[in-house]
PDB file of C-alpha atoms in Angstrom:
ATOM      1  CA  MET A   1       0.266   0.373  -0.036  1.00 46.00           C
ATOM      2  CA  HIS A   2       2.958   2.252   1.119  1.00 46.00           C
ATOM      3  CA  ARG A   3       4.904   1.087  -2.638  1.00 43.00           C
ATOM      4  CA  SER A   4       1.338   1.976  -4.403  1.00 43.00           C
ATOM      5  CA  ARG A   5       0.752   5.430  -2.718  1.00 46.00           C
ATOM      6  CA  PHE A   6       5.065   5.940  -3.345  1.00 39.00           C
ATOM      7  CA  LEU A   7       4.506   5.520  -6.918  1.00 35.00           C
ATOM      8  CA  HIS A   8       1.239   7.158  -7.417  1.00 39.00           C
ATOM      9  CA  ASN A   9       3.251  10.233  -5.879  1.00 42.00           C
ATOM     10  CA  THR A  10       6.066   9.988  -8.242  1.00 36.00           C
ATOM     11  CA  VAL A  11       3.700   9.882 -11.116  1.00 34.00           C
ATOM     12  CA  THR A  12       1.877  12.603  -9.712  1.00 37.00           C
ATOM     13  CA  ALA A  13       4.861  14.490  -9.477  1.00 40.00           C
ATOM     14  CA  PHE A  14       6.121  13.926 -12.820  1.00 35.00           C
ATOM     15  CA  ILE A  15       2.981  14.798 -14.261  1.00 33.00           C
ATOM     16  CA  LEU A  16       3.108  18.284 -12.390  1.00 38.00           C
ATOM     17  CA  GLY A  17       6.315  18.764 -13.648  1.00 42.00           C
ATOM     18  CA  LEU A  18       5.495  17.934 -17.337  1.00 36.00           C
ATOM     19  CA  ALA A  19       2.739  20.588 -17.047  1.00 37.00           C
ATOM     20  CA  VAL A  20       5.810  23.627 -15.203  1.00 38.00           C
ATOM     21  CA  SER A  21       7.776  22.526 -18.668  1.00 38.00           C
ATOM     22  CA  VAL A  22       4.889  23.345 -20.562  1.00 36.00           C
ATOM     23  CA  THR A  23       4.380  26.547 -18.973  1.00 40.00           C
ATOM     24  CA  HIS A  24       7.829  27.693 -18.508  1.00 43.00           C
ATOM     25  CA  ALA A  25       8.068  26.635 -22.733  1.00 46.00           C
ATOM     26  CA  GLN A  26       5.133  28.706 -23.693  1.00 60.00           C
ATOM     27  CA  SER A  27       6.012  31.047 -26.832  1.00 69.00           C
ATOM     28  CA  TRP A  28       6.114  34.383 -26.292  1.00 76.00           C
ATOM     29  CA  ASP A  29       4.606  36.396 -29.462  1.00 83.00           C
ATOM     30  CA  SER A  30       3.569  39.985 -30.704  1.00 85.00           C
ATOM     31  CA  ARG A  31       3.774  42.079 -33.602  1.00 87.00           C
ATOM     32  CA  LEU A  32       6.476  44.347 -35.739  1.00 86.00           C
ATOM     33  CA  GLN A  33       5.165  46.975 -36.826  1.00 83.00           C
ATOM     34  CA  ASP A  34       4.953  46.173 -40.225  1.00 83.00           C
ATOM     35  CA  GLY A  35       2.347  43.898 -39.126  1.00 85.00           C
ATOM     36  CA  ARG A  36       4.435  40.517 -39.109  1.00 86.00           C
ATOM     37  CA  ARG A  37       4.026  37.951 -36.011  1.00 88.00           C
ATOM     38  CA  ILE A  38       7.536  37.419 -34.385  1.00 87.00           C
ATOM     39  CA  GLN A  39       7.696  34.523 -31.627  1.00 86.00           C
ATOM     40  CA  VAL A  40       9.583  34.095 -28.776  1.00 81.00           C
ATOM     41  CA  ASN A  41      11.077  30.591 -26.615  1.00 75.00           C
ATOM     42  CA  PRO A  42      10.994  31.873 -23.719  1.00 68.00           C
ATOM     43  CA  ASN A  43      13.515  29.109 -22.478  1.00 68.00           C
ATOM     44  CA  THR A  44      16.032  29.257 -25.921  1.00 70.00           C
ATOM     45  CA  ASN A  45      15.263  33.493 -26.759  1.00 72.00           C
ATOM     46  CA  ARG A  46      15.456  32.168 -30.519  1.00 79.00           C
ATOM     47  CA  ALA A  47      13.371  34.991 -32.275  1.00 83.00           C
ATOM     48  CA  MET A  48      11.271  34.229 -35.699  1.00 85.00           C
ATOM     49  CA  VAL A  49       9.396  36.136 -37.810  1.00 86.00           C
ATOM     50  CA  ILE A  50       6.539  34.779 -39.449  1.00 87.00           C
ATOM     51  CA  ASP A  51       4.886  35.730 -42.976  1.00 82.00           C
ATOM     52  CA  ASP A  52       2.074  35.945 -44.415  1.00 82.00           C
ATOM     53  CA  LYS A  53       2.034  32.108 -45.595  1.00 83.00           C
ATOM     54  CA  GLY A  54       3.324  30.837 -42.112  1.00 82.00           C
ATOM     55  CA  VAL A  55       6.768  30.344 -43.114  1.00 82.00           C
ATOM     56  CA  ALA A  56       9.037  31.471 -40.130  1.00 82.00           C
ATOM     57  CA  THR A  57      12.862  32.648 -40.185  1.00 84.00           C
ATOM     58  CA  LEU A  58      15.311  33.730 -37.783  1.00 81.00           C
ATOM     59  CA  LEU A  59      14.614  37.922 -37.011  1.00 81.00           C
ATOM     60  CA  TRP A  60      17.849  40.110 -38.044  1.00 79.00           C
ATOM     61  CA  ASP A  61      20.113  41.399 -35.287  1.00 77.00           C
ATOM     62  CA  GLY A  62      18.963  44.997 -33.468  1.00 79.00           C
ATOM     63  CA  VAL A  63      16.328  47.136 -32.357  1.00 79.00           C
ATOM     64  CA  HIS A  64      13.279  46.196 -33.742  1.00 82.00           C
ATOM     65  CA  ARG A  65      10.298  48.051 -32.939  1.00 80.00           C
ATOM     66  CA  LEU A  66       6.780  46.114 -32.265  1.00 83.00           C
ATOM     67  CA  HIS A  67       2.702  47.358 -32.618  1.00 82.00           C
ATOM     68  CA  ASP A  68       2.725  48.815 -29.253  1.00 78.00           C
ATOM     69  CA  GLY A  69       5.828  51.113 -29.219  1.00 75.00           C
ATOM     70  CA  SER A  70       7.933  48.861 -27.248  1.00 75.00           C
ATOM     71  CA  THR A  71      11.127  47.164 -28.717  1.00 75.00           C
ATOM     72  CA  VAL A  72      13.226  44.114 -29.091  1.00 78.00           C
ATOM     73  CA  ILE A  73      16.892  43.148 -28.722  1.00 79.00           C
ATOM     74  CA  ILE A  74      17.681  41.004 -30.972  1.00 80.00           C
ATOM     75  CA  ARG A  75      21.443  39.130 -31.282  1.00 73.00           C
ATOM     76  CA  GLN A  76      22.410  36.229 -33.136  1.00 72.00           C
ATOM     77  CA  GLY A  77      19.059  35.364 -33.526  1.00 75.00           C
ATOM     78  CA  VAL A  78      18.284  35.278 -30.066  1.00 74.00           C
ATOM     79  CA  MET A  79      16.717  37.782 -28.313  1.00 76.00           C
ATOM     80  CA  VAL A  80      17.919  39.654 -25.209  1.00 70.00           C
ATOM     81  CA  PRO A  81      15.043  38.636 -22.495  1.00 57.00           C
ATOM     82  CA  ASN A  82      12.165  41.661 -21.944  1.00 56.00           C
ATOM     83  CA  THR A  83      10.360  41.623 -18.708  1.00 50.00           C
ATOM     84  CA  GLU A  84       7.096  39.308 -20.258  1.00 53.00           C
ATOM     85  CA  VAL A  85       9.369  36.897 -21.387  1.00 48.00           C
ATOM     86  CA  LEU A  86      11.016  36.432 -18.118  1.00 45.00           C
ATOM     87  CA  GLU A  87       7.496  36.648 -16.250  1.00 50.00           C
ATOM     88  CA  LEU A  88       6.810  33.633 -19.227  1.00 45.00           C
ATOM     89  CA  ARG A  89       9.588  32.040 -17.715  1.00 44.00           C
ATOM     90  CA  ARG A  90       8.475  32.343 -13.417  1.00 45.00           C
ATOM     91  CA  GLY A  91       4.923  30.900 -14.842  1.00 46.00           C
ATOM     92  CA  THR A  92       3.511  34.752 -14.293  1.00 42.00           C
ATOM     93  CA  TYR A  93       1.955  37.489 -16.380  1.00 39.00           C
ATOM     94  CA  PRO A  94       2.917  41.413 -16.729  1.00 41.00           C
ATOM     95  CA  PRO A  95       0.354  42.994 -16.157  1.00 39.00           C
ATOM     96  CA  HIS A  96      -0.982  45.183 -19.090  1.00 37.00           C
ATOM     97  CA  LYS A  97       0.530  48.390 -20.048  1.00 40.00           C
ATOM     98  CA  SER A  98      -2.093  51.419 -19.677  1.00 36.00           C
ATOM     99  CA  LEU A  99      -1.338  53.935 -22.325  1.00 37.00           C
ATOM    100  CA  LEU A 100      -0.200  57.419 -21.980  1.00 42.00           C
ATOM    101  CA  ASP A 101      -3.773  58.835 -20.895  1.00 44.00           C
ATOM    102  CA  LYS A 102      -2.144  62.362 -22.885  1.00 67.00           C
ATOM    103  CA  GLU A 103      -0.888  63.190 -25.830  1.00 78.00           C
ATOM    104  CA  PRO A 104       1.252  66.484 -27.019  1.00 85.00           C
ATOM    105  CA  SER A 105      -0.541  67.801 -30.318  1.00 86.00           C
ATOM    106  CA  PRO A 106       1.024  67.888 -33.431  1.00 88.00           C
ATOM    107  CA  CYS A 107       2.534  70.666 -33.134  1.00 89.00           C
ATOM    108  CA  ILE A 108       4.241  70.306 -30.238  1.00 91.00           C
ATOM    109  CA  VAL A 109       5.214  66.979 -31.402  1.00 91.00           C
ATOM    110  CA  LEU A 110       6.913  69.116 -34.616  1.00 91.00           C
ATOM    111  CA  GLN A 111       8.283  71.727 -32.494  1.00 92.00           C
ATOM    112  CA  ARG A 112      10.366  69.659 -30.637  1.00 92.00           C
ATOM    113  CA  LYS A 113      11.083  67.295 -33.619  1.00 92.00           C
ATOM    114  CA  VAL A 114      12.564  70.866 -35.696  1.00 93.00           C
ATOM    115  CA  CYS A 115      13.411  72.615 -33.038  1.00 93.00           C
ATOM    116  CA  GLY A 116      15.183  70.015 -31.310  1.00 92.00           C
ATOM    117  CA  LEU A 117      13.596  69.051 -27.603  1.00 90.00           C
ATOM    118  CA  HIS A 118      15.822  71.804 -25.316  1.00 89.00           C
ATOM    119  CA  ASN A 119      15.570  74.351 -29.017  1.00 90.00           C
ATOM    120  CA  GLU A 120      18.834  73.248 -29.577  1.00 91.00           C
ATOM    121  CA  CYS A 121      17.614  74.526 -33.652  1.00 92.00           C
ATOM    122  CA  ALA A 122      15.921  77.293 -33.010  1.00 90.00           C
ATOM    123  CA  ASP A 123      18.105  79.580 -35.659  1.00 89.00           C
ATOM    124  CA  GLN A 124      15.929  77.215 -38.284  1.00 86.00           C
ATOM    125  CA  ASP A 125      13.358  79.259 -39.989  1.00 85.00           C
ATOM    126  CA  ALA A 126      10.973  76.114 -39.764  1.00 87.00           C
ATOM    127  CA  CYS A 127      11.489  76.955 -35.693  1.00 88.00           C
ATOM    128  CA  SER A 128       9.864  80.431 -35.971  1.00 85.00           C
ATOM    129  CA  LEU A 129       6.987  79.319 -38.052  1.00 86.00           C
ATOM    130  CA  MET A 130       6.157  76.413 -35.657  1.00 87.00           C
ATOM    131  CA  LEU A 131       5.731  79.087 -32.619  1.00 80.00           C
ATOM    132  CA  GLN A 132       2.817  81.145 -35.439  1.00 84.00           C
ATOM    133  CA  LEU A 133       2.081  77.146 -35.793  1.00 86.00           C
ATOM    134  CA  ILE A 134       1.777  76.875 -31.919  1.00 86.00           C
ATOM    135  CA  GLN A 135       0.214  80.239 -31.286  1.00 85.00           C
ATOM    136  CA  PHE A 136      -2.710  79.370 -34.122  1.00 86.00           C
ATOM    137  CA  GLU A 137      -3.549  75.939 -32.949  1.00 84.00           C
ATOM    138  CA  GLU A 138      -3.696  77.705 -28.801  1.00 84.00           C
ATOM    139  CA  GLN A 139      -6.250  80.438 -30.647  1.00 82.00           C
ATOM    140  CA  GLU A 140      -8.618  77.692 -32.389  1.00 80.00           C
ATOM    141  CA  LYS A 141      -8.887  75.186 -29.093  1.00 79.00           C
ATOM    142  CA  ASP A 142      -9.633  78.709 -27.562  1.00 78.00           C
ATOM    143  CA  GLU A 143     -12.290  79.240 -30.385  1.00 77.00           C
ATOM    144  CA  GLN A 144     -13.628  75.888 -29.779  1.00 76.00           C
ATOM    145  CA  ARG A 145     -14.296  76.155 -26.572  1.00 76.00           C
ATOM    146  CA  ALA A 146     -16.500  79.596 -27.096  1.00 75.00           C
ATOM    147  CA  GLY A 147     -18.496  76.944 -29.636  1.00 72.00           C
ATOM    148  CA  THR A 148     -16.791  79.372 -32.892  1.00 68.00           C
ATOM    149  CA  ALA A 149     -16.926  77.820 -36.567  1.00 58.00           C
ATOM    150  CA  PHE A 150     -13.951  77.945 -37.701  1.00 57.00           C
ATOM    151  CA  SER A 151     -12.890  77.141 -41.971  1.00 55.00           C
ATOM    152  CA  GLY A 152     -10.779  76.154 -43.123  1.00 56.00           C
ATOM    153  CA  MET A 153      -7.141  73.961 -42.725  1.00 62.00           C
ATOM    154  CA  ARG A 154      -6.568  74.313 -39.018  1.00 79.00           C
ATOM    155  CA  ALA A 155      -3.119  74.367 -37.086  1.00 83.00           C
ATOM    156  CA  SER A 156      -2.616  70.946 -36.025  1.00 83.00           C
ATOM    157  CA  GLU A 157      -3.555  69.645 -39.385  1.00 85.00           C
ATOM    158  CA  GLN A 158      -0.878  71.518 -40.716  1.00 87.00           C
ATOM    159  CA  CYS A 159       1.588  70.247 -38.187  1.00 88.00           C
ATOM    160  CA  GLN A 160       0.318  67.441 -38.353  1.00 87.00           C
ATOM    161  CA  SER A 161       1.099  67.269 -42.288  1.00 88.00           C
ATOM    162  CA  GLY A 162       4.381  69.003 -41.314  1.00 88.00           C
ATOM    163  CA  LEU A 163       5.516  65.793 -39.595  1.00 89.00           C
ATOM    164  CA  ARG A 164       5.674  63.982 -43.052  1.00 87.00           C
ATOM    165  CA  ASP A 165       7.252  66.813 -44.613  1.00 89.00           C
ATOM    166  CA  GLU A 166      11.278  66.695 -43.897  1.00 88.00           C
ATOM    167  CA  ALA A 167      12.087  68.759 -46.692  1.00 88.00           C
ATOM    168  CA  TYR A 168      10.931  71.662 -45.109  1.00 88.00           C
ATOM    169  CA  PHE A 169      10.960  71.196 -41.430  1.00 90.00           C
ATOM    170  CA  LYS A 170      14.315  69.375 -40.982  1.00 90.00           C
ATOM    171  CA  PRO A 171      14.796  67.040 -38.095  1.00 92.00           C
ATOM    172  CA  CYS A 172      16.874  68.527 -35.345  1.00 92.00           C
ATOM    173  CA  LYS A 173      20.339  67.021 -35.605  1.00 89.00           C
ATOM    174  CA  GLU A 174      21.717  68.238 -32.312  1.00 87.00           C
ATOM    175  CA  ARG A 175      21.358  66.967 -28.868  1.00 82.00           C
ATOM    176  CA  ARG A 176      22.109  69.098 -25.986  1.00 80.00           C
ATOM    177  CA  SER A 177      23.913  67.629 -22.992  1.00 76.00           C
ATOM    178  CA  GLU A 178      20.894  67.409 -20.437  1.00 75.00           C
ATOM    179  CA  GLY A 179      22.038  67.564 -16.273  1.00 75.00           C
ATOM    180  CA  THR A 180      21.274  63.807 -15.885  1.00 84.00           C
ATOM    181  CA  PRO A 181      21.895  61.306 -18.431  1.00 89.00           C
ATOM    182  CA  THR A 182      19.618  58.728 -19.742  1.00 91.00           C
ATOM    183  CA  ALA A 183      19.559  55.244 -19.322  1.00 92.00           C
ATOM    184  CA  CYS A 184      20.175  54.853 -22.990  1.00 92.00           C
ATOM    185  CA  LYS A 185      22.820  57.623 -23.129  1.00 93.00           C
ATOM    186  CA  MET A 186      24.405  55.802 -20.035  1.00 94.00           C
ATOM    187  CA  LEU A 187      24.306  52.569 -22.290  1.00 94.00           C
ATOM    188  CA  VAL A 188      26.348  54.222 -25.384  1.00 95.00           C
ATOM    189  CA  LYS A 189      28.799  55.333 -22.915  1.00 94.00           C
ATOM    190  CA  LYS A 190      29.789  52.241 -21.047  1.00 94.00           C
ATOM    191  CA  VAL A 191      29.541  50.229 -24.418  1.00 94.00           C
ATOM    192  CA  CYS A 192      30.875  53.064 -27.400  1.00 95.00           C
ATOM    193  CA  GLY A 193      32.950  54.976 -24.870  1.00 94.00           C
ATOM    194  CA  ALA A 194      33.434  58.517 -23.879  1.00 90.00           C
ATOM    195  CA  ARG A 195      35.431  59.023 -26.771  1.00 90.00           C
ATOM    196  CA  GLU A 196      33.512  56.970 -29.054  1.00 91.00           C
ATOM    197  CA  GLN A 197      36.488  55.073 -28.788  1.00 93.00           C
ATOM    198  CA  CYS A 198      34.840  51.671 -29.219  1.00 93.00           C
ATOM    199  CA  LEU A 199      32.726  51.798 -31.757  1.00 90.00           C
ATOM    200  CA  ASP A 200      33.376  48.464 -33.384  1.00 88.00           C
ATOM    201  CA  LEU A 201      31.814  46.532 -30.055  1.00 83.00           C
ATOM    202  CA  GLU A 202      29.140  44.678 -31.531  1.00 77.00           C
ATOM    203  CA  GLY A 203      26.668  46.107 -28.460  1.00 84.00           C
ATOM    204  CA  CYS A 204      27.910  49.928 -29.226  1.00 89.00           C
ATOM    205  CA  SER A 205      25.420  50.088 -32.787  1.00 86.00           C
ATOM    206  CA  VAL A 206      22.392  48.428 -30.658  1.00 86.00           C
ATOM    207  CA  ALA A 207      22.933  50.986 -28.172  1.00 89.00           C
ATOM    208  CA  LYS A 208      22.871  53.514 -30.740  1.00 90.00           C
ATOM    209  CA  GLN A 209      19.811  52.576 -32.119  1.00 86.00           C
ATOM    210  CA  LEU A 210      18.033  52.487 -28.719  1.00 88.00           C
ATOM    211  CA  ALA A 211      19.109  55.694 -28.206  1.00 90.00           C
ATOM    212  CA  GLU A 212      17.853  57.722 -30.960  1.00 88.00           C
ATOM    213  CA  MET A 213      14.421  55.649 -30.572  1.00 86.00           C
ATOM    214  CA  GLU A 214      14.601  56.876 -26.803  1.00 89.00           C
ATOM    215  CA  TYR A 215      14.989  60.500 -27.829  1.00 90.00           C
ATOM    216  CA  GLN A 216      12.488  60.037 -30.874  1.00 88.00           C
ATOM    217  CA  GLU A 217       9.697  58.642 -28.075  1.00 88.00           C
ATOM    218  CA  ARG A 218      10.433  61.468 -25.942  1.00 90.00           C
ATOM    219  CA  LEU A 219       9.543  64.093 -28.219  1.00 89.00           C
ATOM    220  CA  SER A 220       5.906  62.766 -29.435  1.00 87.00           C
ATOM    221  CA  SER A 221       5.935  62.021 -25.522  1.00 87.00           C
ATOM    222  CA  PHE A 222       3.832  64.244 -22.967  1.00 85.00           C
ATOM    223  CA  LYS A 223       6.303  64.465 -20.288  1.00 86.00           C
ATOM    224  CA  PRO A 224       9.261  64.170 -22.235  1.00 88.00           C
ATOM    225  CA  GLU A 225      11.420  64.075 -19.362  1.00 86.00           C
ATOM    226  CA  ALA A 226       9.967  60.698 -18.550  1.00 87.00           C
ATOM    227  CA  ALA A 227      11.124  57.128 -19.300  1.00 88.00           C
ATOM    228  CA  THR A 228      10.119  55.607 -22.510  1.00 86.00           C
ATOM    229  CA  GLU A 229       9.352  52.014 -23.864  1.00 82.00           C
ATOM    230  CA  ALA A 230      13.820  52.690 -24.749  1.00 85.00           C
ATOM    231  CA  THR A 231      14.835  53.772 -21.845  1.00 89.00           C
ATOM    232  CA  LEU A 232      12.920  50.512 -20.124  1.00 85.00           C
ATOM    233  CA  GLN A 233      15.356  48.475 -22.539  1.00 83.00           C
ATOM    234  CA  CYS A 234      18.007  50.205 -21.759  1.00 89.00           C
ATOM    235  CA  ARG A 235      18.029  50.090 -17.788  1.00 88.00           C
ATOM    236  CA  GLN A 236      17.688  46.354 -19.004  1.00 84.00           C
ATOM    237  CA  ALA A 237      20.390  46.226 -21.317  1.00 86.00           C
ATOM    238  CA  LEU A 238      22.441  47.910 -18.636  1.00 89.00           C
ATOM    239  CA  SER A 239      23.159  45.125 -16.193  1.00 85.00           C
ATOM    240  CA  ASP A 240      24.179  43.067 -19.154  1.00 83.00           C
ATOM    241  CA  LYS A 241      27.879  42.265 -19.164  1.00 81.00           C
ATOM    242  CA  GLU A 242      27.829  39.617 -21.876  1.00 80.00           C
ATOM    243  CA  PHE A 243      26.591  41.305 -25.015  1.00 81.00           C
ATOM    244  CA  PHE A 244      26.909  45.538 -23.676  1.00 88.00           C
ATOM    245  CA  ARG A 245      30.625  44.262 -22.886  1.00 88.00           C
ATOM    246  CA  PRO A 246      31.908  47.935 -21.363  1.00 92.00           C
ATOM    247  CA  CYS A 247      34.130  50.240 -23.560  1.00 92.00           C
ATOM    248  CA  GLU A 248      37.827  49.177 -22.023  1.00 85.00           C
ATOM    249  CA  HIS A 249      39.904  51.006 -24.282  1.00 76.00           C
TER     250      HIS A 249
END
């Protein structure tokens, strides 16, 4: 009887172990910005991109933006584990991400893009025009609140169009140093070096991609000083000493 109970307990433990293994082996799925599906095995972190015909191929190395605005890092066909994958490994699931309650107007986003996050490119002709468009946009908001009818193309619509017109509304390429560097800037300095003497390191190009993503996300954030999706990736990457190896030159 004791032997029977022992066998029963052993078989039960084995089945439970299989259940845990299946849970931990569950794939993590998402979609790229272009709609293609990606699938990552949380145990091996191997990332596959699946086309419309169901054909799966390795996802190329670099930083990829997903449909929800978040990013993933791929190196040698393997994804640097993000929070969701780590939670899958533990058999738990992260809470759903909440969207920002507010977003800046198209004119504010365009002004940051043209003039710079800290007005580094204030001398550009398009930057002067942006100040006028923002004033018009505020006047239109007052008219809307007052119930005044408006005909013609609104300032916000002009700014929305301007975001696609980089021939005139040229993006500001200057980057002013900030008092407290962001996580992505810290990552670039760590991997690429303070004088960019380690540009040949594999992780350097990825760190630079993340830093540019972080900057673009800040341009369109209601609070540009707040952490973005790329910022969270960089915070995680700062503790990754295998791929993001410190520059030692």
